CSV table of C-alpha atoms in Angstrom, one decimal:
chain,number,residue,atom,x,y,z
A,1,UNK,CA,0.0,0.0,0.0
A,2,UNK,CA,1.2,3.2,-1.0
A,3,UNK,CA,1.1,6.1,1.8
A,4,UNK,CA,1.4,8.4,-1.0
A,5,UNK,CA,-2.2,7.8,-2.5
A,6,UNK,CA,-4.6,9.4,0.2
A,7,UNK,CA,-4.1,13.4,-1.8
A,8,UNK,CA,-4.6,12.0,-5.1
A,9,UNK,CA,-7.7,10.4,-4.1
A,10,UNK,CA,-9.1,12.7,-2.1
A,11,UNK,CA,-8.7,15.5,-5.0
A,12,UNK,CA,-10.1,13.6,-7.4
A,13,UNK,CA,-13.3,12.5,-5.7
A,14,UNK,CA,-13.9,16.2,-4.6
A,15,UNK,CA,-13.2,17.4,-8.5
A,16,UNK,CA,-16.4,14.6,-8.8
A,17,UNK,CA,-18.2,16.0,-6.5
A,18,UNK,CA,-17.8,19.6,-7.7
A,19,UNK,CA,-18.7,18.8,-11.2
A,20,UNK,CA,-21.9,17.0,-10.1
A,21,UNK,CA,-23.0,19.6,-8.4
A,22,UNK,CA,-22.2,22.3,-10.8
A,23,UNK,CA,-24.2,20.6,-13.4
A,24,UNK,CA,-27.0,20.7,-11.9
A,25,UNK,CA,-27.3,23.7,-10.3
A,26,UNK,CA,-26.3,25.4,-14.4
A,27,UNK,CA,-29.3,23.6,-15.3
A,28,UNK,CA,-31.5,25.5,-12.9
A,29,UNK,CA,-30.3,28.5,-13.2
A,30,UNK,CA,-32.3,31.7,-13.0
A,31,UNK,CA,-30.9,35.7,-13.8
A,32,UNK,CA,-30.8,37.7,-10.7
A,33,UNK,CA,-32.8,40.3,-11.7
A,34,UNK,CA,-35.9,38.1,-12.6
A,35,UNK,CA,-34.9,35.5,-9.8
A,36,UNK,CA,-38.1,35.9,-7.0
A,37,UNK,CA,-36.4,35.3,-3.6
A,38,UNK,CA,-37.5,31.6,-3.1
A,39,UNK,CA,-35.5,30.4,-6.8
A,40,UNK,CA,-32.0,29.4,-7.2
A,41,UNK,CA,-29.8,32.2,-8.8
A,42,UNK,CA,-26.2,32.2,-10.3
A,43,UNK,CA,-25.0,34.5,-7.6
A,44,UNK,CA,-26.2,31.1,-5.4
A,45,UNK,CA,-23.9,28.9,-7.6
A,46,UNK,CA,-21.3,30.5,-7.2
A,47,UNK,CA,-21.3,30.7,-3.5
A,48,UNK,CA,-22.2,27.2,-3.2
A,49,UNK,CA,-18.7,26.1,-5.9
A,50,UNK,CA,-16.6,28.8,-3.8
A,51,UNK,CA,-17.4,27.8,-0.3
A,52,UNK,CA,-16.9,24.1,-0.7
A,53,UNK,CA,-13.6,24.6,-3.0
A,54,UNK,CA,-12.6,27.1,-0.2
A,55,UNK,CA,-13.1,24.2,2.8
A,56,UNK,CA,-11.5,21.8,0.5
A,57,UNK,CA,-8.2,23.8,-0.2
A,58,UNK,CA,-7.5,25.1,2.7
A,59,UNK,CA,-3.9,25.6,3.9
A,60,UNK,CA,-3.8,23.7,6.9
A,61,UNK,CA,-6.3,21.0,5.2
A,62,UNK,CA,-4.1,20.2,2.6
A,63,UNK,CA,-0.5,20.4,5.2
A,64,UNK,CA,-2.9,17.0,7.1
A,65,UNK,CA,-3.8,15.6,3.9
A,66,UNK,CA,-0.3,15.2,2.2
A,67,UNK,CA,1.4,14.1,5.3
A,68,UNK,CA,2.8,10.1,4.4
A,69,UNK,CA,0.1,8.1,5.9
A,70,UNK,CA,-2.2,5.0,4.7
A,71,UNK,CA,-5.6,4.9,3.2
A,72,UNK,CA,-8.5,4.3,5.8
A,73,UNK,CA,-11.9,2.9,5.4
A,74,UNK,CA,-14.8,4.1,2.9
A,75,UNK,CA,-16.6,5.4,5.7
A,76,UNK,CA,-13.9,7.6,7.2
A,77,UNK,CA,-13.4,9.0,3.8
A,78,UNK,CA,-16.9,9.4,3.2
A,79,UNK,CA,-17.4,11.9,6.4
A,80,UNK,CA,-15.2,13.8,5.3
A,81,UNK,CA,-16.9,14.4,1.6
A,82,UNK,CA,-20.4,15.2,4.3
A,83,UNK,CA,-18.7,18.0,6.3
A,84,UNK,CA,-17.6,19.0,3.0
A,85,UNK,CA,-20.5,19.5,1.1
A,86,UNK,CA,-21.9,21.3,4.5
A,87,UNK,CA,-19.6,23.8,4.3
A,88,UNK,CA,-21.9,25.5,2.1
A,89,UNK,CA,-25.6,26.2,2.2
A,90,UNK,CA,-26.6,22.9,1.1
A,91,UNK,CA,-27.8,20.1,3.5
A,92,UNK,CA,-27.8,16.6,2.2
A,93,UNK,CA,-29.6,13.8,4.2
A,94,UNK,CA,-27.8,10.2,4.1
A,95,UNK,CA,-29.5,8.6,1.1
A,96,UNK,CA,-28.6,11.8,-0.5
A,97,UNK,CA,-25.4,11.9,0.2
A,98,UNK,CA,-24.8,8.1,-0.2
A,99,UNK,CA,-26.2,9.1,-4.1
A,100,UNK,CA,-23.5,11.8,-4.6
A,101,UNK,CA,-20.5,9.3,-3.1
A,102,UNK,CA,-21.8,6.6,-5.5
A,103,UNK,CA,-21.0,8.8,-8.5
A,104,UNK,CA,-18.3,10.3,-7.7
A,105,UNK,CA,-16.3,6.9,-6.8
A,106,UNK,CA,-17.9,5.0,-9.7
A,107,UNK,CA,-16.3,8.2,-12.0
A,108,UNK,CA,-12.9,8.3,-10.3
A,109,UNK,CA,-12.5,4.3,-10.2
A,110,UNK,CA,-13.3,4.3,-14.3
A,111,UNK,CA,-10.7,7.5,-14.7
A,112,UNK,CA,-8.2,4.7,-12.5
A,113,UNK,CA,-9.2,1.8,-14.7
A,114,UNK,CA,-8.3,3.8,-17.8
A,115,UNK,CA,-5.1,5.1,-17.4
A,116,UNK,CA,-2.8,4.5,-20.6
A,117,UNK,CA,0.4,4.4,-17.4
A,118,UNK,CA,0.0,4.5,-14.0
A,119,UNK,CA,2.0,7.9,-13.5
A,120,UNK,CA,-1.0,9.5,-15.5
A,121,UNK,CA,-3.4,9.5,-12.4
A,122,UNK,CA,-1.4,12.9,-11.8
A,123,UNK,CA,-2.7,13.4,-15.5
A,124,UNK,CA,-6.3,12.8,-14.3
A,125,UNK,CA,-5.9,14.8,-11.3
A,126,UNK,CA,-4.3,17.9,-12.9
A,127,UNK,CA,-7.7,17.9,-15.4
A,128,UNK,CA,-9.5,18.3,-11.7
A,129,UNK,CA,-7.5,21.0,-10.9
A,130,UNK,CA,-7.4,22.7,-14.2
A,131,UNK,CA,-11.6,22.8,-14.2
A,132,UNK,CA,-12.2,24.0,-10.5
A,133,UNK,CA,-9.8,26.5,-11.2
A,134,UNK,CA,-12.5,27.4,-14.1
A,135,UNK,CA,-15.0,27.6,-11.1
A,136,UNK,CA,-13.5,30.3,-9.3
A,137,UNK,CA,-11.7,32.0,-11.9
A,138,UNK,CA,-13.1,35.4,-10.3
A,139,UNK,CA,-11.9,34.3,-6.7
A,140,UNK,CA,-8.5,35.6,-6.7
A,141,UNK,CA,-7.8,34.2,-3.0
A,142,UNK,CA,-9.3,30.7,-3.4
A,143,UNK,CA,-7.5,30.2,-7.0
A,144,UNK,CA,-4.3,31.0,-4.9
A,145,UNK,CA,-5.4,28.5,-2.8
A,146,UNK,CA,-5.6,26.1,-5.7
A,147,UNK,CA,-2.2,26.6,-7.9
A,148,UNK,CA,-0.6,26.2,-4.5
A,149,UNK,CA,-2.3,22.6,-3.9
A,150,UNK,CA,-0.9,22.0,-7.5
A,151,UNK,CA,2.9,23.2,-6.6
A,152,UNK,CA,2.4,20.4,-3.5
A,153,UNK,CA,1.4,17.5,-5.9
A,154,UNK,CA,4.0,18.5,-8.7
A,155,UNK,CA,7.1,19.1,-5.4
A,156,UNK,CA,5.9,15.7,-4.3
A,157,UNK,CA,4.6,13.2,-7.2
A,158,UNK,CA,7.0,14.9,-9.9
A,159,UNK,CA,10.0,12.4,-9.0
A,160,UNK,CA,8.3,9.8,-8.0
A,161,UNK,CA,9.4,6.6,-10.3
A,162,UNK,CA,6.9,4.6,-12.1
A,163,UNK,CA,7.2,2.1,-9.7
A,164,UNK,CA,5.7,4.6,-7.0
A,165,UNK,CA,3.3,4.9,-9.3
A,166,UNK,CA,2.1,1.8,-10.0
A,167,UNK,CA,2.0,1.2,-6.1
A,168,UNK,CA,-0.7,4.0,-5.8
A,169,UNK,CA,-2.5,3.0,-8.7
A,170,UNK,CA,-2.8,-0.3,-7.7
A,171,UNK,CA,-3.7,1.3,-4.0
A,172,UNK,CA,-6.7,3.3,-5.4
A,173,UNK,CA,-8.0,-0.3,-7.3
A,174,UNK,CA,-7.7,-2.2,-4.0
A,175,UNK,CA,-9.8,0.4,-2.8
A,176,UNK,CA,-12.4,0.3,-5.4
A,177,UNK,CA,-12.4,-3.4,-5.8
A,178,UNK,CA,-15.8,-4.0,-4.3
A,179,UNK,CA,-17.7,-0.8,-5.9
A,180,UNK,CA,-19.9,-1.9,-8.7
A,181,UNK,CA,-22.6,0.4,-8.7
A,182,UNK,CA,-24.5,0.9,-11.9
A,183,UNK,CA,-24.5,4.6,-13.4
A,184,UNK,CA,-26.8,5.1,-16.3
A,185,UNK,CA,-24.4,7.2,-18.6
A,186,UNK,CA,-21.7,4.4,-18.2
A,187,UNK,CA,-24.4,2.2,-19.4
A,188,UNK,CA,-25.5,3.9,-21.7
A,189,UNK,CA,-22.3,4.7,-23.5
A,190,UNK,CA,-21.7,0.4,-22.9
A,191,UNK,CA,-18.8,1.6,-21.1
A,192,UNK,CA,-20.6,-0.2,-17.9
A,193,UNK,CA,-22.1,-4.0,-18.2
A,194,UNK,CA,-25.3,-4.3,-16.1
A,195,UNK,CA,-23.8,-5.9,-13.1
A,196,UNK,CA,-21.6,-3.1,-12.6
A,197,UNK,CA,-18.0,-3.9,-14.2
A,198,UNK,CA,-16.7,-2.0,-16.5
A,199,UNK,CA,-15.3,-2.1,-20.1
A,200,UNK,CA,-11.7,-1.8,-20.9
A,201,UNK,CA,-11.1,-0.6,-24.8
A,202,UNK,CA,-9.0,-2.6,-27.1
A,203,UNK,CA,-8.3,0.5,-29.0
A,204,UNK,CA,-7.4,4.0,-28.5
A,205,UNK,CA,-4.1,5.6,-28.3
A,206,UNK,CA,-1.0,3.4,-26.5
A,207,UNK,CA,0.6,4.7,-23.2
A,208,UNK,CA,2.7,7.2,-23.8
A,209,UNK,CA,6.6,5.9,-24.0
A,210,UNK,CA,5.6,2.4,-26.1
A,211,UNK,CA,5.0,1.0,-29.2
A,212,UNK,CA,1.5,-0.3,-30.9
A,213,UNK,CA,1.1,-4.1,-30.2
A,214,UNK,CA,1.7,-6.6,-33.1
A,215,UNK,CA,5.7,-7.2,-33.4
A,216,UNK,CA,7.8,-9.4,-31.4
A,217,UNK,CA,11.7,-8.7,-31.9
A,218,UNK,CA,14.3,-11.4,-30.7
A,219,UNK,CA,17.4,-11.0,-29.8
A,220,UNK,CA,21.1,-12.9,-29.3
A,221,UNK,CA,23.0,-12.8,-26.8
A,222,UNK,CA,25.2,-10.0,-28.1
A,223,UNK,CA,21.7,-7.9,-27.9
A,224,UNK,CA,21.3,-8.0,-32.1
A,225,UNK,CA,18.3,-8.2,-33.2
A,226,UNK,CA,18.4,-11.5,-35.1
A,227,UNK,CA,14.3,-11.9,-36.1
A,228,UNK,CA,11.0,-10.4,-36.1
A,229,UNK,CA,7.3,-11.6,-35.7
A,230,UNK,CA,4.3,-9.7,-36.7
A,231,UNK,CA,0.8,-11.0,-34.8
A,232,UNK,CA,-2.8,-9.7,-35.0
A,233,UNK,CA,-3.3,-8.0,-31.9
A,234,UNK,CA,-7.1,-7.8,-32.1
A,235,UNK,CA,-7.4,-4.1,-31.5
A,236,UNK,CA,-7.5,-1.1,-33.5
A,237,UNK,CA,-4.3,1.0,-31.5
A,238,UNK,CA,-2.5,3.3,-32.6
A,239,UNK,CA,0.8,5.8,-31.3
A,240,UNK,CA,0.1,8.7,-27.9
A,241,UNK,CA,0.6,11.7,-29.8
A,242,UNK,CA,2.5,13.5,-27.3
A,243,UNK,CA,2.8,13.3,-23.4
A,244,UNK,CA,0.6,15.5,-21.0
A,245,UNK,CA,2.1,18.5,-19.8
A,246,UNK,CA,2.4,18.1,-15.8
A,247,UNK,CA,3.3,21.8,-15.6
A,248,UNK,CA,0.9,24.3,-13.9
A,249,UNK,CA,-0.5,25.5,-17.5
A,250,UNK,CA,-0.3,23.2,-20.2
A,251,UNK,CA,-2.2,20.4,-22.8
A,252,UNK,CA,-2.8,17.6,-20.5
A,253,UNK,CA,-3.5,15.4,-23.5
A,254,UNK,CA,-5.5,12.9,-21.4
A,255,UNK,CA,-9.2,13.8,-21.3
A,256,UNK,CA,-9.8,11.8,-18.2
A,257,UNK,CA,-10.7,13.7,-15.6
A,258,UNK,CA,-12.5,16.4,-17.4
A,259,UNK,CA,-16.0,17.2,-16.6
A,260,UNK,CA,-18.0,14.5,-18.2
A,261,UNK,CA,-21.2,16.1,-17.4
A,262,UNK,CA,-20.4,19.4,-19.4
A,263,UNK,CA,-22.9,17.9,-21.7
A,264,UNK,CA,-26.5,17.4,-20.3
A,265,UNK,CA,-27.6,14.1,-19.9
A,266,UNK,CA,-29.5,12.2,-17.1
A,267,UNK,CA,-27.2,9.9,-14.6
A,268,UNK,CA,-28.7,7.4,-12.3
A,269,UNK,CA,-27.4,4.9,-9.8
A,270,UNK,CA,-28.1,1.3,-8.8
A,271,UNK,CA,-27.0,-1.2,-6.8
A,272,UNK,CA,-26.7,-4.3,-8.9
A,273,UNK,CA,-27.7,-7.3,-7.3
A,274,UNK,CA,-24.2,-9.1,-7.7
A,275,UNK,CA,-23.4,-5.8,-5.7
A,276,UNK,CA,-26.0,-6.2,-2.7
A,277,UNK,CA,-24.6,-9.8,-2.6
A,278,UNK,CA,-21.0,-8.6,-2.3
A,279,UNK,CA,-21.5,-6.3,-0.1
A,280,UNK,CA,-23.0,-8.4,2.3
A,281,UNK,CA,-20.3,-11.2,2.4
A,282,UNK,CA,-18.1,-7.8,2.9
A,283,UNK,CA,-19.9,-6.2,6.3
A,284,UNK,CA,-17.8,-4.8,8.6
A,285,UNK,CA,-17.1,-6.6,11.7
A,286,UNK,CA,-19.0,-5.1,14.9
A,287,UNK,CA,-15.9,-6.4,16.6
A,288,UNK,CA,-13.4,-3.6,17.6
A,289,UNK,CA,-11.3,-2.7,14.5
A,290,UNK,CA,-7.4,-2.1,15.1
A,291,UNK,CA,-7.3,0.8,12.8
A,292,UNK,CA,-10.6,2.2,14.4
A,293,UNK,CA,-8.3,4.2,16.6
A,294,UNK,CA,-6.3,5.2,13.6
A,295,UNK,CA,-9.2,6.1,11.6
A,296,UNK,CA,-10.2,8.8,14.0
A,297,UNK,CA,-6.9,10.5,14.2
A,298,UNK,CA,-7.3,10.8,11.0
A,299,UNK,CA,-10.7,12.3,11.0
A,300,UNK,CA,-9.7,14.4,13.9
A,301,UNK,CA,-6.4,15.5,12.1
A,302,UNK,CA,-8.5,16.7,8.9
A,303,UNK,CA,-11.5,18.0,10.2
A,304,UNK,CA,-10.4,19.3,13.8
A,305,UNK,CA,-11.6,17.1,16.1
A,306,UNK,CA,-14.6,19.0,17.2
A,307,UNK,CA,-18.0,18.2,17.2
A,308,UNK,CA,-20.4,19.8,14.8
A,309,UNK,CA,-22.8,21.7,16.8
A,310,UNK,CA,-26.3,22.3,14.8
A,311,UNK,CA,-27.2,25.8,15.2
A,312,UNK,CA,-30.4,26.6,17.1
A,313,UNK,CA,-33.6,27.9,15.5
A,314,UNK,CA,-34.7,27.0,12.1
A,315,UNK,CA,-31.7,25.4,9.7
A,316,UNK,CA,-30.7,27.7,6.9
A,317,UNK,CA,-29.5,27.2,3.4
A,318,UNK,CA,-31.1,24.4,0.8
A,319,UNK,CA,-31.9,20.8,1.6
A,320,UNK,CA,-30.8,19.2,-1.5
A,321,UNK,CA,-31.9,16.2,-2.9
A,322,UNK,CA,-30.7,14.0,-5.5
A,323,UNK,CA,-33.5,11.6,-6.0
A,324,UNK,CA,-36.8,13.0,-8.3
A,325,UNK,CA,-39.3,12.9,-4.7
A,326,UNK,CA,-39.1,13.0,-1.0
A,327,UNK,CA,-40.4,9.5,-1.3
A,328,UNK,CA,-37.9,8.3,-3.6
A,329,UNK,CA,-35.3,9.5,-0.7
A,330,UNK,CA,-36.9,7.7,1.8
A,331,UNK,CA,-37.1,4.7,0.5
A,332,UNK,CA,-33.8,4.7,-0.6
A,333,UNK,CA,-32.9,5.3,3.2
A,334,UNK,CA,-34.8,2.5,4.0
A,335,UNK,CA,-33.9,0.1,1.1
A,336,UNK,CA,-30.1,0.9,1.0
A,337,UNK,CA,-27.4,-2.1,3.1
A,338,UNK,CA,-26.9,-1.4,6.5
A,339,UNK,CA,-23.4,-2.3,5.5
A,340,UNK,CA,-23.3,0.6,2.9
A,341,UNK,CA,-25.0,2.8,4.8
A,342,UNK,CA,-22.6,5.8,6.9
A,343,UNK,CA,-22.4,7.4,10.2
A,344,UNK,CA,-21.2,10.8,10.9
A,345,UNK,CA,-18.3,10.4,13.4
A,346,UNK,CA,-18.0,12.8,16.2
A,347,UNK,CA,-14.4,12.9,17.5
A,348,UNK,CA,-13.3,14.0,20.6
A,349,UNK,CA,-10.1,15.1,20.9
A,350,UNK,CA,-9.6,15.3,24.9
A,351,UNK,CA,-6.1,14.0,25.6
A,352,UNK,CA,-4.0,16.4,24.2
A,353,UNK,CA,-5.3,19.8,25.0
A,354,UNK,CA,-2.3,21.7,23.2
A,355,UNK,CA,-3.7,19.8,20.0
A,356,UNK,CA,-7.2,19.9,20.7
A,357,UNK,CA,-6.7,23.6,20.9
A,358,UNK,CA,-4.6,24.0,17.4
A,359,UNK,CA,-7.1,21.6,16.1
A,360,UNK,CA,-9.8,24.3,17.4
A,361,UNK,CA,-8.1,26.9,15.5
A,362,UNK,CA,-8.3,24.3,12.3
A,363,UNK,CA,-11.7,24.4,12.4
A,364,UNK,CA,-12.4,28.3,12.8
A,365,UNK,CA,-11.1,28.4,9.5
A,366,UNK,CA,-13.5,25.9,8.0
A,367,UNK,CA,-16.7,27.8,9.5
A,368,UNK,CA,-18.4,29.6,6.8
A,369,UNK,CA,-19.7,32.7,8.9
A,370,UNK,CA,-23.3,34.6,8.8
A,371,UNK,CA,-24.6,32.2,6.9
A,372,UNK,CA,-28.3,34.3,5.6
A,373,UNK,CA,-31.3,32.2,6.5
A,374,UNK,CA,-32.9,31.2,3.8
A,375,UNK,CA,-36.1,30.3,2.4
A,376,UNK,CA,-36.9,26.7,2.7
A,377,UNK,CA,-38.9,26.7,0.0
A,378,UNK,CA,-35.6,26.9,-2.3
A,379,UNK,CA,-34.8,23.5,-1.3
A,380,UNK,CA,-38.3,22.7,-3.3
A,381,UNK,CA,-36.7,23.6,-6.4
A,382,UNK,CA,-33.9,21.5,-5.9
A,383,UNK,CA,-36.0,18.5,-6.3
A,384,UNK,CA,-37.1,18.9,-9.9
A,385,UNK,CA,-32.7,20.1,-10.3
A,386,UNK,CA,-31.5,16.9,-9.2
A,387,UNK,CA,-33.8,14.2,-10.6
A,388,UNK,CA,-32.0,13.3,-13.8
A,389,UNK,CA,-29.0,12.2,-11.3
């Protein structure tokens, strides 16, 4: 396991997230000077994209995240994406939530599966960078943010060999191994088969640094070239152009990674029943977990180790919703695996009270203060918004 992998994947899952959510809210998008109070504006949009891309590069965020340290558990990871996307004036329920974490893993772990060469995951996560930068292009302060996540990743993946790389790529697989969750446009596009796999193309450009498949060269022992064997390879490949630029501006070549919901079209997610199946014969033991204690020092580490206090009186902001009706949300509540399904973890971080107060500090940052209170009935809208994902 590579202790190098946590950043990339954390990155790319929240470019996921952020293009989801973009999406959608372009769709429903209303001027501001014919926008009645209770609809969702652009000005709205915008605040949503720049307070969760503000939580999610902040300085002392990223300084935890790209310390050396091992992947944790699904559900660890998964808390972190919730406090995340409450950072702005959205609220997500679980089944919610558990819809938005679907898509963006199933997206990332196809982006993994596809890579031409392992080292191109930095490829993928660049194309991230490169469109939240788009997001917040009149943020001066939170693109500053950004290009100096991207001089972290290029000081510390830029000489890693491709062995490192292969390490992490085959750390982010291990990770997604037991994710097969259906997605409509994968389907759709016969990218996906219907119990959840995908399909790897036998065509397409080669990885960048090789040769098209089909000759086999021997060689003495003087290292001559003595005799060659042409052989049908069975796929239609051809030479990489060029290689992606890894510098701060440049052609990164590799589409993966780019917004793949630029263009509108409707994306749904199932379980597939060799899923359900799977993830049953996977629960997680009830009995105390060794890395239980690790996975909160890491949650405490990233997120401060506080508790999130609800504020008193009426909640504000939007309660989103990513299924067409409240109904549709309930029952997936009630319908989804016990196993799948994710607790908010509250840490307490008591022992040390120099940290705990550091960690405090932390935290301040990632308040987004006077918050307006809004109307609820906004959140109405965002049912008809999010029912083609």
């Amino acid at each position: 396991m590579s202790v190098r992998t946590l950043p990339l994947l954390f990155l790319n899952l929240g470019g996921e997230m952020l293009y989801i959510l973009d999406q959608r809210l372009r769709a429903q998008n209303i001027p501001g000077d014919k926008a009645r109070k209770d609809e969702w504006t652009e000005v709205d949009r915008k605040r949503v994209l720049n307070d969760i891309i503000s939580t999610m590069f902040n300085r002392k965020f990223m300084e935890e995240l790209f310390k050396p340290q091992e992947l944790y558990s699904k559900k660890a990871l998964r808390t972190v994406y919730e406090r995340l996307a409450h950072a702005s004036i959205m609220k997500l329920n679980q089944a919610s939530m558990d819809k938005l974490y679907d898509l963006m893993t199933m997206a990332f772990k196809y982006q993994v599966l596809l890579c031409p060469r392992p080292k191109d995951v930095l490829l993928v996560t660049f194309n991230h960078l490169d469109t939240i930068k788009g997001f917040i292009q009149d943020s001066p302060t939170i693109l500053q943010q950004v290009d100096e996540t991207f001089r972290q990743l290029t000081e510390i993946y830029g000489g890693l060999s491709a062995g490192e790389f292969q390490l992490i790529r085959q750390t982010l697989l291990i990770f997604f191994q037991d994710l097969h969750i259906r997605v409509s446009m994968f389907l759709k596009d016969k990218v996906q088969n219907n119990n959840g796999h995908f399909v790897l193309p036998v065509s397409g450009p080669v990885p960048w640094g090789t040769e098209v498949p089909g000759l086999i060269r021997m060689f003495n022992n003087k290292g001559e070239e003595v005799k060659r064997i042409e052989f049908k390879h069975g796929g239609n490949y051809v030479p990489a152009p060029k290689e992606g630029s890894f510098e701060l501006y440049g052609d990164r070549v590799l589409k993966l990674g780019t917004n793949m919901y630029s263009v509108n079209r409707p994306v749904e997610t199932r379980m597939s029943g060799s899923s359900k199946n799977l993830a049953s014969r996977t629960q997680e033991s009830i009995a105390p977990n060794p890395l239980a204690k690790e996975e909160l020092n890491f949650l405490a580490r990233l997120m401060g180790g506080m508790e999130i206090k609800k504020p008193s009186g009426p909640e504000p902001g939007f309660r989103l919703n990513l299924f067409t009706t409240d109904e549709e949300e309930e029952q997936a509540a009630l319908t989804r695996p016990e196993e799948l399904s994710y607790e908010v973890i509250n840490i307490q971080a008591t022992q040390d009270q120099q940290r705990s107060k550091e960690l405090a500090q932390i935290m301040g940052e990632f308040e987004i203060m006077e918050q307006p209170r809004l109307s609820t009935s906004k959140g109405d809208d965002l049912l008809a918004m999010m029912d083609e994902l």
